[in-house]
């Protein structure tokens, strides 16, 4: 990768290889070693900051999705309890709600992938350098992760909420 060449160790080994290969043509290789070290340290710090911010935002998004689904299941609490009172099993009650959550998760993942793909294409046209680090494997990994997370969060939150209302006493629903 191109990022490997902006490492002080890599630059030192590259300059040594050039000096050894072209002894007669190259007298001396000079590059600002302190600048390369400084840039590398700052890039590492910026990368860590972006990683921490991304993790925090992901946690906020997951909590928001979970709370939204719990609120939606709150509106179905009487339906869930009524089905339980007439003798429906847990799986019979939870199955349609979980299937709806699965469809909602797939739909939201599809919308996210379409929007993200458009953003990636636009960014690639505006900044051609991005295409050097972007690959089909990275895109597929990202899109697969979006599908898994979207469906997983939706199904897990829905199932957890349904079980919560199945375990509640009738008087606690009000």
Coordinates of N, CA and C in Angstrom, one line a residue:
X1 N 0.8 -1.2 0.0 CA 0.0 0.0 0.0 C 0.9 1.2 0.0
X2 N 0.3 2.3 -0.5 CA 1.1 3.6 -0.6 C 1.4 4.1 0.8
X3 N 0.6 3.8 1.8 CA 0.8 4.3 3.1 C 2.0 3.8 3.8
X4 N 2.5 2.6 3.3 CA 3.7 1.9 3.9 C 4.9 2.7 3.5
X5 N 4.9 3.5 2.4 CA 6.1 4.2 2.0 C 6.3 5.5 2.7
X6 N 5.3 5.9 3.5 CA 5.5 7.2 4.3 C 5.9 6.9 5.7
X7 N 6.4 5.7 5.9 CA 6.9 5.3 7.2 C 8.4 5.6 7.2
X8 N 9.0 6.2 8.3 CA 10.4 6.5 8.3 C 11.3 5.2 8.1
X9 N 10.9 4.1 8.6 CA 11.7 2.9 8.4 C 11.7 2.4 6.9
X10 N 10.5 2.5 6.3 CA 10.4 2.2 4.9 C 11.2 3.1 4.0
X11 N 11.1 4.4 4.3 CA 11.9 5.4 3.5 C 13.4 5.1 3.7
X12 N 13.9 4.8 4.9 CA 15.3 4.5 5.1 C 15.7 3.2 4.3
X13 N 14.9 2.2 4.3 CA 15.2 1.0 3.6 C 15.2 1.2 2.1
X14 N 14.2 2.0 1.6 CA 14.1 2.4 0.2 C 15.3 3.2 -0.3
X15 N 15.7 4.2 0.5 CA 16.9 5.0 0.2 C 18.2 4.1 0.2
X16 N 18.3 3.2 1.1 CA 19.4 2.3 1.1 C 19.5 1.4 -0.1
X17 N 18.3 0.9 -0.5 CA 18.2 0.0 -1.7 C 18.6 0.8 -2.9
X18 N 18.1 2.1 -3.0 CA 18.5 2.9 -4.2 C 20.0 3.2 -4.2
X19 N 20.5 3.5 -3.0 CA 22.0 3.8 -3.0 C 22.8 2.5 -3.4
X20 N 22.4 1.4 -2.9 CA 23.1 0.1 -3.3 C 22.9 -0.3 -4.7
X21 N 21.7 0.0 -5.3 CA 21.5 -0.4 -6.6 C 22.1 0.5 -7.6
X22 N 22.1 1.8 -7.4 CA 22.6 2.8 -8.3 C 23.7 3.6 -7.6
X23 N 24.8 2.8 -7.3 CA 26.0 3.4 -6.6 C 26.6 4.5 -7.4
X24 N 26.7 4.3 -8.7 CA 27.5 5.3 -9.5 C 26.6 6.4 -10.0
X25 N 25.3 6.2 -10.1 CA 24.4 7.3 -10.6 C 23.9 8.2 -9.4
X26 N 23.7 7.6 -8.2 CA 23.2 8.4 -7.1 C 24.3 8.6 -6.1
X27 N 24.6 9.9 -5.8 CA 25.6 10.2 -4.9 C 25.0 10.3 -3.4
X28 N 23.8 10.9 -3.3 CA 23.3 11.0 -2.0 C 21.8 11.2 -2.1
X29 N 21.0 10.6 -1.1 CA 19.6 10.8 -1.1 C 19.2 11.6 0.2
X30 N 18.5 12.6 0.0 CA 18.1 13.5 1.1 C 16.6 13.6 1.1
X31 N 16.0 13.5 2.2 CA 14.6 13.8 2.4 C 14.4 14.2 3.9
X32 N 13.4 15.0 4.1 CA 13.2 15.6 5.5 C 12.7 14.5 6.5
X33 N 13.7 13.9 7.2 CA 13.3 12.8 8.1 C 12.4 13.2 9.2
X34 N 12.7 14.4 9.8 CA 11.9 14.9 10.9 C 10.4 15.2 10.4
X35 N 10.3 15.7 9.2 CA 9.0 15.9 8.7 C 8.2 14.7 8.5
X36 N 8.9 13.6 7.9 CA 8.2 12.4 7.7 C 7.8 11.8 9.0
X37 N 8.6 11.8 10.0 CA 8.3 11.3 11.4 C 7.1 12.1 12.0
X38 N 7.2 13.4 11.9 CA 6.1 14.2 12.4 C 4.8 13.9 11.7
X39 N 4.8 13.8 10.4 CA 3.6 13.5 9.6 C 3.0 12.2 10.0
X40 N 3.9 11.2 10.2 CA 3.4 9.9 10.5 C 2.8 9.8 11.9
X41 N 3.4 10.6 12.9 CA 2.8 10.6 14.2 C 1.5 11.3 14.2
X42 N 1.4 12.4 13.5 CA 0.1 13.1 13.4 C -1.0 12.3 12.7
X43 N -0.6 11.6 11.7 CA -1.6 10.8 11.0 C -2.1 9.7 11.9
X44 N -1.2 9.1 12.7 CA -1.6 8.1 13.7 C -2.6 8.7 14.7
X45 N -2.3 9.9 15.2 CA -3.1 10.5 16.2 C -4.5 10.8 15.6
X46 N -4.5 11.3 14.4 CA -5.8 11.6 13.8 C -6.6 10.3 13.5
X47 N -5.9 9.3 13.1 CA -6.6 8.0 12.9 C -7.2 7.5 14.2
X48 N -6.5 7.6 15.3 CA -7.1 7.1 16.6 C -8.3 8.0 17.0
X49 N -8.2 9.3 16.8 CA -9.3 10.2 17.1 C -10.5 9.8 16.3
X50 N -10.3 9.6 15.0 CA -11.5 9.2 14.1 C -12.0 7.9 14.5
X51 N -11.2 6.9 14.9 CA -11.6 5.6 15.4 C -12.5 5.7 16.6
X52 N -12.1 6.5 17.6 CA -12.8 6.7 18.8 C -14.1 7.4 18.6
X53 N -14.1 8.4 17.7 CA -15.4 9.1 17.4 C -16.3 8.2 16.6
X54 N -15.8 7.3 15.8 CA -16.6 6.4 15.0 C -17.3 5.4 16.0
X55 N -16.5 4.9 16.9 CA -17.1 3.9 17.9 C -18.2 4.6 18.7
X56 N -17.9 5.8 19.2 CA -18.9 6.5 20.0 C -20.2 6.7 19.2
X57 N -20.1 7.1 17.9 CA -21.2 7.4 17.0 C -22.0 6.0 16.8
X58 N -21.2 5.0 16.6 CA -21.9 3.6 16.4 C -22.7 3.2 17.6
X59 N -22.1 3.5 18.8 CA -22.9 3.1 20.0 C -24.1 4.0 20.1
X60 N -24.0 5.3 19.8 CA -25.2 6.1 19.9 C -26.3 5.7 18.9
X61 N -25.8 5.3 17.7 CA -26.8 4.8 16.7 C -27.5 3.5 17.1
X62 N -26.7 2.6 17.6 CA -27.3 1.3 18.1 C -28.3 1.6 19.2
X63 N -28.0 2.4 20.1 CA -28.9 2.7 21.2 C -30.2 3.4 20.7
X64 N -30.0 4.3 19.7 CA -31.2 5.0 19.1 C -32.1 4.0 18.4
X65 N -31.5 3.1 17.7 CA -32.3 2.1 16.9 C -33.0 1.2 17.9
X66 N -32.3 0.8 19.0 CA -32.9 -0.1 20.0 C -34.1 0.6 20.7
X67 N -33.9 1.9 21.0 CA -35.0 2.6 21.7 C -36.2 2.8 20.8
X68 N -35.9 3.0 19.5 CA -37.0 3.2 18.6 C -37.8 1.9 18.4
X69 N -37.1 0.8 18.3 CA -37.8 -0.5 18.2 C -38.5 -0.8 19.5
X70 N -38.0 -0.5 20.6 CA -38.7 -0.8 21.9 C -39.9 0.1 22.0
X71 N -39.8 1.3 21.5 CA -41.0 2.2 21.5 C -42.1 1.6 20.6
X72 N -41.7 1.1 19.4 CA -42.7 0.5 18.5 C -43.3 -0.7 19.1
X73 N -42.5 -1.5 19.8 CA -43.1 -2.7 20.5 C -44.0 -2.3 21.7
X74 N -43.7 -1.2 22.3 CA -44.5 -0.7 23.3 C -46.0 -0.5 22.8
X75 N -46.1 -0.1 21.6 CA -47.5 0.1 21.1 C -48.2 -1.2 20.8
X76 N -47.4 -2.3 20.7 CA -48.0 -3.6 20.5 C -48.1 -4.4 21.8
X77 N -47.9 -3.8 22.9 CA -47.9 -4.6 24.1 C -49.2 -5.3 24.5
X78 N -50.3 -4.6 24.2 CA -51.6 -5.1 24.5 C -51.9 -6.3 23.5
X79 N -51.5 -6.1 22.3 CA -51.7 -7.2 21.3 C -50.9 -8.4 21.7
X80 N -49.7 -8.2 22.1 CA -48.8 -9.3 22.5 C -49.5 -10.0 23.7
X81 N -49.9 -9.3 24.7 CA -50.5 -9.9 25.9 C -51.8 -10.6 25.6
X82 N -52.6 -10.0 24.7 CA -53.9 -10.6 24.4 C -53.7 -12.0 23.7
X83 N -52.7 -12.0 22.8 CA -52.4 -13.3 22.1 C -51.9 -14.3 23.1
X84 N -51.1 -13.9 24.1 CA -50.7 -14.8 25.2 C -51.8 -15.3 26.0
X85 N -52.8 -14.4 26.3 CA -53.9 -14.8 27.2 C -54.8 -15.8 26.5
X86 N -54.9 -15.8 25.2 CA -55.8 -16.7 24.5 C -55.1 -18.0 24.2
X87 N -53.8 -18.1 24.6 CA -53.1 -19.4 24.5 C -52.1 -19.5 23.4
X88 N -51.7 -18.4 22.8 CA -50.7 -18.5 21.8 C -49.3 -18.7 22.4
X89 N -48.5 -19.5 21.8 CA -47.1 -19.8 22.3 C -46.2 -18.6 22.0
X90 N -45.1 -18.6 22.7 CA -44.1 -17.5 22.5 C -43.7 -17.4 21.1
X91 N -43.4 -18.5 20.5 CA -42.9 -18.5 19.1 C -43.9 -18.0 18.2
X92 N -45.2 -18.4 18.4 CA -46.3 -17.9 17.5 C -46.5 -16.4 17.6
X93 N -46.3 -15.9 18.8 CA -46.4 -14.4 19.0 C -45.3 -13.7 18.5
X94 N -44.1 -14.1 18.7 CA -42.9 -13.4 18.3 C -42.5 -13.5 16.8
X95 N -42.9 -14.6 16.2 CA -42.5 -14.9 14.8 C -42.9 -13.8 13.9
X96 N -44.2 -13.3 13.8 CA -44.5 -12.3 12.8 C -43.8 -11.0 13.2
X97 N -43.6 -10.7 14.4 CA -42.9 -9.4 14.8 C -41.5 -9.5 14.4
X98 N -40.8 -10.6 14.6 CA -39.4 -10.8 14.3 C -39.3 -10.8 12.7
X99 N -40.2 -11.4 12.0 CA -40.1 -11.4 10.6 C -40.3 -9.9 10.1
X100 N -41.1 -9.2 10.6 CA -41.3 -7.8 10.3 C -40.0 -7.0 10.6
X101 N -39.4 -7.3 11.7 CA -38.1 -6.6 12.1 C -37.0 -7.0 11.1
X102 N -37.0 -8.3 10.6 CA -36.0 -8.7 9.6 C -36.2 -8.0 8.3
X103 N -37.5 -7.8 7.9 CA -37.8 -7.1 6.7 C -37.4 -5.6 6.8
X104 N -37.7 -5.0 8.0 CA -37.3 -3.6 8.2 C -35.8 -3.5 8.2
X105 N -35.1 -4.4 8.8 CA -33.6 -4.4 8.9 C -33.0 -4.5 7.5
X106 N -33.6 -5.4 6.7 CA -33.1 -5.5 5.3 C -33.4 -4.3 4.4
X107 N -34.6 -3.7 4.6 CA -34.9 -2.5 3.9 C -34.0 -1.4 4.3
X108 N -33.8 -1.2 5.6 CA -32.9 -0.1 6.0 C -31.5 -0.3 5.5
X109 N -31.0 -1.5 5.6 CA -29.7 -1.8 5.1 C -29.6 -1.6 3.6
X110 N -30.6 -1.9 2.8 CA -30.6 -1.7 1.4 C -30.5 -0.2 1.1
X111 N -31.3 0.6 1.8 CA -31.3 2.1 1.6 C -30.0 2.6 2.0
X112 N -29.4 2.2 3.1 CA -28.1 2.7 3.5 C -27.0 2.3 2.5
X113 N -27.1 1.1 1.9 CA -26.1 0.7 1.0 C -26.2 1.5 -0.3
X114 N -27.4 1.8 -0.8 CA -27.6 2.6 -2.0 C -27.0 4.0 -1.8
X115 N -27.4 4.6 -0.7 CA -26.9 5.9 -0.4 C -25.4 6.0 -0.2
X116 N -24.8 5.0 0.5 CA -23.4 4.9 0.7 C -22.6 4.7 -0.6
X117 N -23.2 3.8 -1.4 CA -22.5 3.5 -2.7 C -22.5 4.8 -3.6
X118 N -23.6 5.5 -3.6 CA -23.6 6.8 -4.3 C -22.6 7.8 -3.7
X119 N -22.5 7.9 -2.4 CA -21.5 8.8 -1.8 C -20.1 8.3 -2.1
X120 N -19.8 7.0 -2.1 CA -18.5 6.5 -2.5 C -18.2 6.9 -3.9
X121 N -19.1 6.7 -4.8 CA -18.9 7.0 -6.3 C -18.7 8.5 -6.5
X122 N -19.4 9.3 -5.8 CA -19.3 10.8 -5.9 C -17.9 11.2 -5.3
X123 N -17.5 10.6 -4.2 CA -16.2 11.0 -3.6 C -15.1 10.5 -4.5
X124 N -15.2 9.3 -5.1 CA -14.2 8.9 -6.1 C -14.1 9.7 -7.3
X125 N -15.2 10.3 -7.8 CA -15.1 11.2 -8.9 C -14.5 12.6 -8.5
X126 N -14.8 13.0 -7.3 CA -14.2 14.3 -6.9 C -12.8 14.2 -6.4
X127 N -12.4 13.1 -5.8 CA -11.1 12.9 -5.3 C -10.5 11.6 -5.8
X128 N -9.9 11.6 -7.0 CA -9.4 10.3 -7.6 C -8.5 9.5 -6.7
X129 N -7.8 10.2 -5.8 CA -6.9 9.5 -4.9 C -7.6 8.4 -4.0
X130 N -8.8 8.6 -3.8 CA -9.6 7.7 -2.9 C -9.7 6.3 -3.6
X131 N -9.7 6.3 -4.9 CA -9.8 5.0 -5.6 C -8.6 4.1 -5.4
X132 N -7.5 4.7 -5.0 CA -6.3 3.9 -4.8 C -6.4 3.1 -3.6
X133 N -7.1 3.6 -2.6 CA -7.3 2.8 -1.3 C -8.6 2.1 -1.3
X134 N -9.5 2.4 -2.2 CA -10.8 1.8 -2.2 C -10.7 0.5 -3.1
X135 N -11.3 -0.5 -2.6 CA -11.3 -1.8 -3.4 C -12.7 -2.4 -3.3
X136 N -13.0 -3.3 -4.2 CA -14.2 -4.0 -4.2 C -14.4 -4.9 -2.9
X137 N -13.3 -5.4 -2.5 CA -13.3 -6.2 -1.2 C -13.7 -5.4 0.0
X138 N -13.2 -4.2 0.0 CA -13.5 -3.3 1.1 C -15.0 -2.9 1.1
X139 N -15.5 -2.6 -0.1 CA -16.9 -2.3 -0.3 C -17.8 -3.4 0.1
X140 N -17.5 -4.6 -0.4 CA -18.3 -5.8 0.0 C -18.3 -6.1 1.5
X141 N -17.1 -5.9 2.1 CA -17.1 -6.1 3.6 C -17.9 -5.0 4.3
X142 N -17.9 -3.8 3.8 CA -18.7 -2.7 4.4 C -20.1 -3.0 4.2
X143 N -20.5 -3.3 3.0 CA -22.0 -3.6 2.7 C -22.5 -4.8 3.5
X144 N -21.7 -5.8 3.6 CA -22.1 -7.0 4.3 C -22.2 -6.7 5.8
X145 N -21.3 -5.9 6.3 CA -21.4 -5.5 7.7 C -22.7 -4.6 8.0
X146 N -23.0 -3.8 7.0 CA -24.3 -3.0 7.2 C -25.5 -3.9 7.2
X147 N -25.5 -4.9 6.3 CA -26.7 -5.8 6.3 C -26.7 -6.6 7.6
X148 N -25.6 -7.1 8.1 CA -25.6 -7.9 9.3 C -26.0 -7.1 10.5
X149 N -25.4 -5.9 10.6 CA -25.8 -5.0 11.8 C -27.2 -4.6 11.7
X150 N -27.7 -4.2 10.5 CA -29.1 -3.7 10.4 C -30.1 -4.8 10.8
X151 N -29.9 -5.9 10.2 CA -30.8 -7.0 10.5 C -30.6 -7.5 12.0
X152 N -29.4 -7.6 12.4 CA -29.1 -8.1 13.8 C -29.7 -7.2 14.8
X153 N -29.5 -5.9 14.7 CA -30.0 -5.0 15.7 C -31.5 -5.0 15.7
X154 N -32.1 -5.0 14.6 CA -33.6 -5.0 14.5 C -34.2 -6.3 15.1
X155 N -33.7 -7.4 14.7 CA -34.2 -8.7 15.2 C -34.0 -8.9 16.7
X156 N -32.8 -8.6 17.1 CA -32.5 -8.7 18.5 C -33.3 -7.8 19.4
X157 N -33.4 -6.5 19.0 CA -34.2 -5.6 19.8 C -35.7 -6.0 19.8
X158 N -36.2 -6.4 18.7 CA -37.6 -6.8 18.6 C -37.9 -8.0 19.5
X159 N -37.1 -9.0 19.4 CA -37.3 -10.3 20.1 C -37.2 -10.0 21.6
X160 N -36.2 -9.2 22.0 CA -36.0 -8.8 23.4 C -37.2 -8.1 23.9
X161 N -37.8 -7.1 23.1 CA -38.9 -6.4 23.6 C -40.2 -7.3 23.7
X162 N -40.4 -8.2 22.7 CA -41.5 -9.1 22.8 C -41.4 -10.0 24.0
X163 N -40.2 -10.5 24.3 CA -40.1 -11.3 25.5 C -40.4 -10.5 26.8
X164 N -40.0 -9.3 26.8 CA -40.2 -8.4 27.9 C -41.7 -8.3 28.2
X165 N -42.5 -8.1 27.1 CA -44.0 -7.9 27.3 C -44.7 -9.2 27.6
X166 N -44.1 -10.3 27.1 CA -44.6 -11.6 27.4 C -44.4 -12.0 28.9
X167 N -43.4 -11.5 29.5 CA -43.1 -11.8 30.9 C -43.8 -10.9 31.9
X168 N -44.3 -9.8 31.4 CA -45.0 -8.8 32.2 C -46.3 -9.3 32.7
X169 N -46.7 -8.9 33.9 CA -48.1 -9.1 34.3 C -49.0 -8.1 33.6
X170 N -50.2 -8.5 33.6 CA -51.2 -7.7 32.8 C -51.3 -6.3 33.5
X171 N -51.3 -6.2 34.8 CA -51.4 -4.9 35.4 C -50.2 -4.0 35.2
X172 N -49.1 -4.6 34.9 CA -47.9 -3.8 34.6 C -47.9 -3.1 33.2
X173 N -48.8 -3.6 32.4 CA -48.8 -3.0 31.0 C -49.3 -1.6 31.0
X174 N -50.1 -1.2 32.0 CA -50.6 0.1 31.9 C -49.7 1.2 32.5

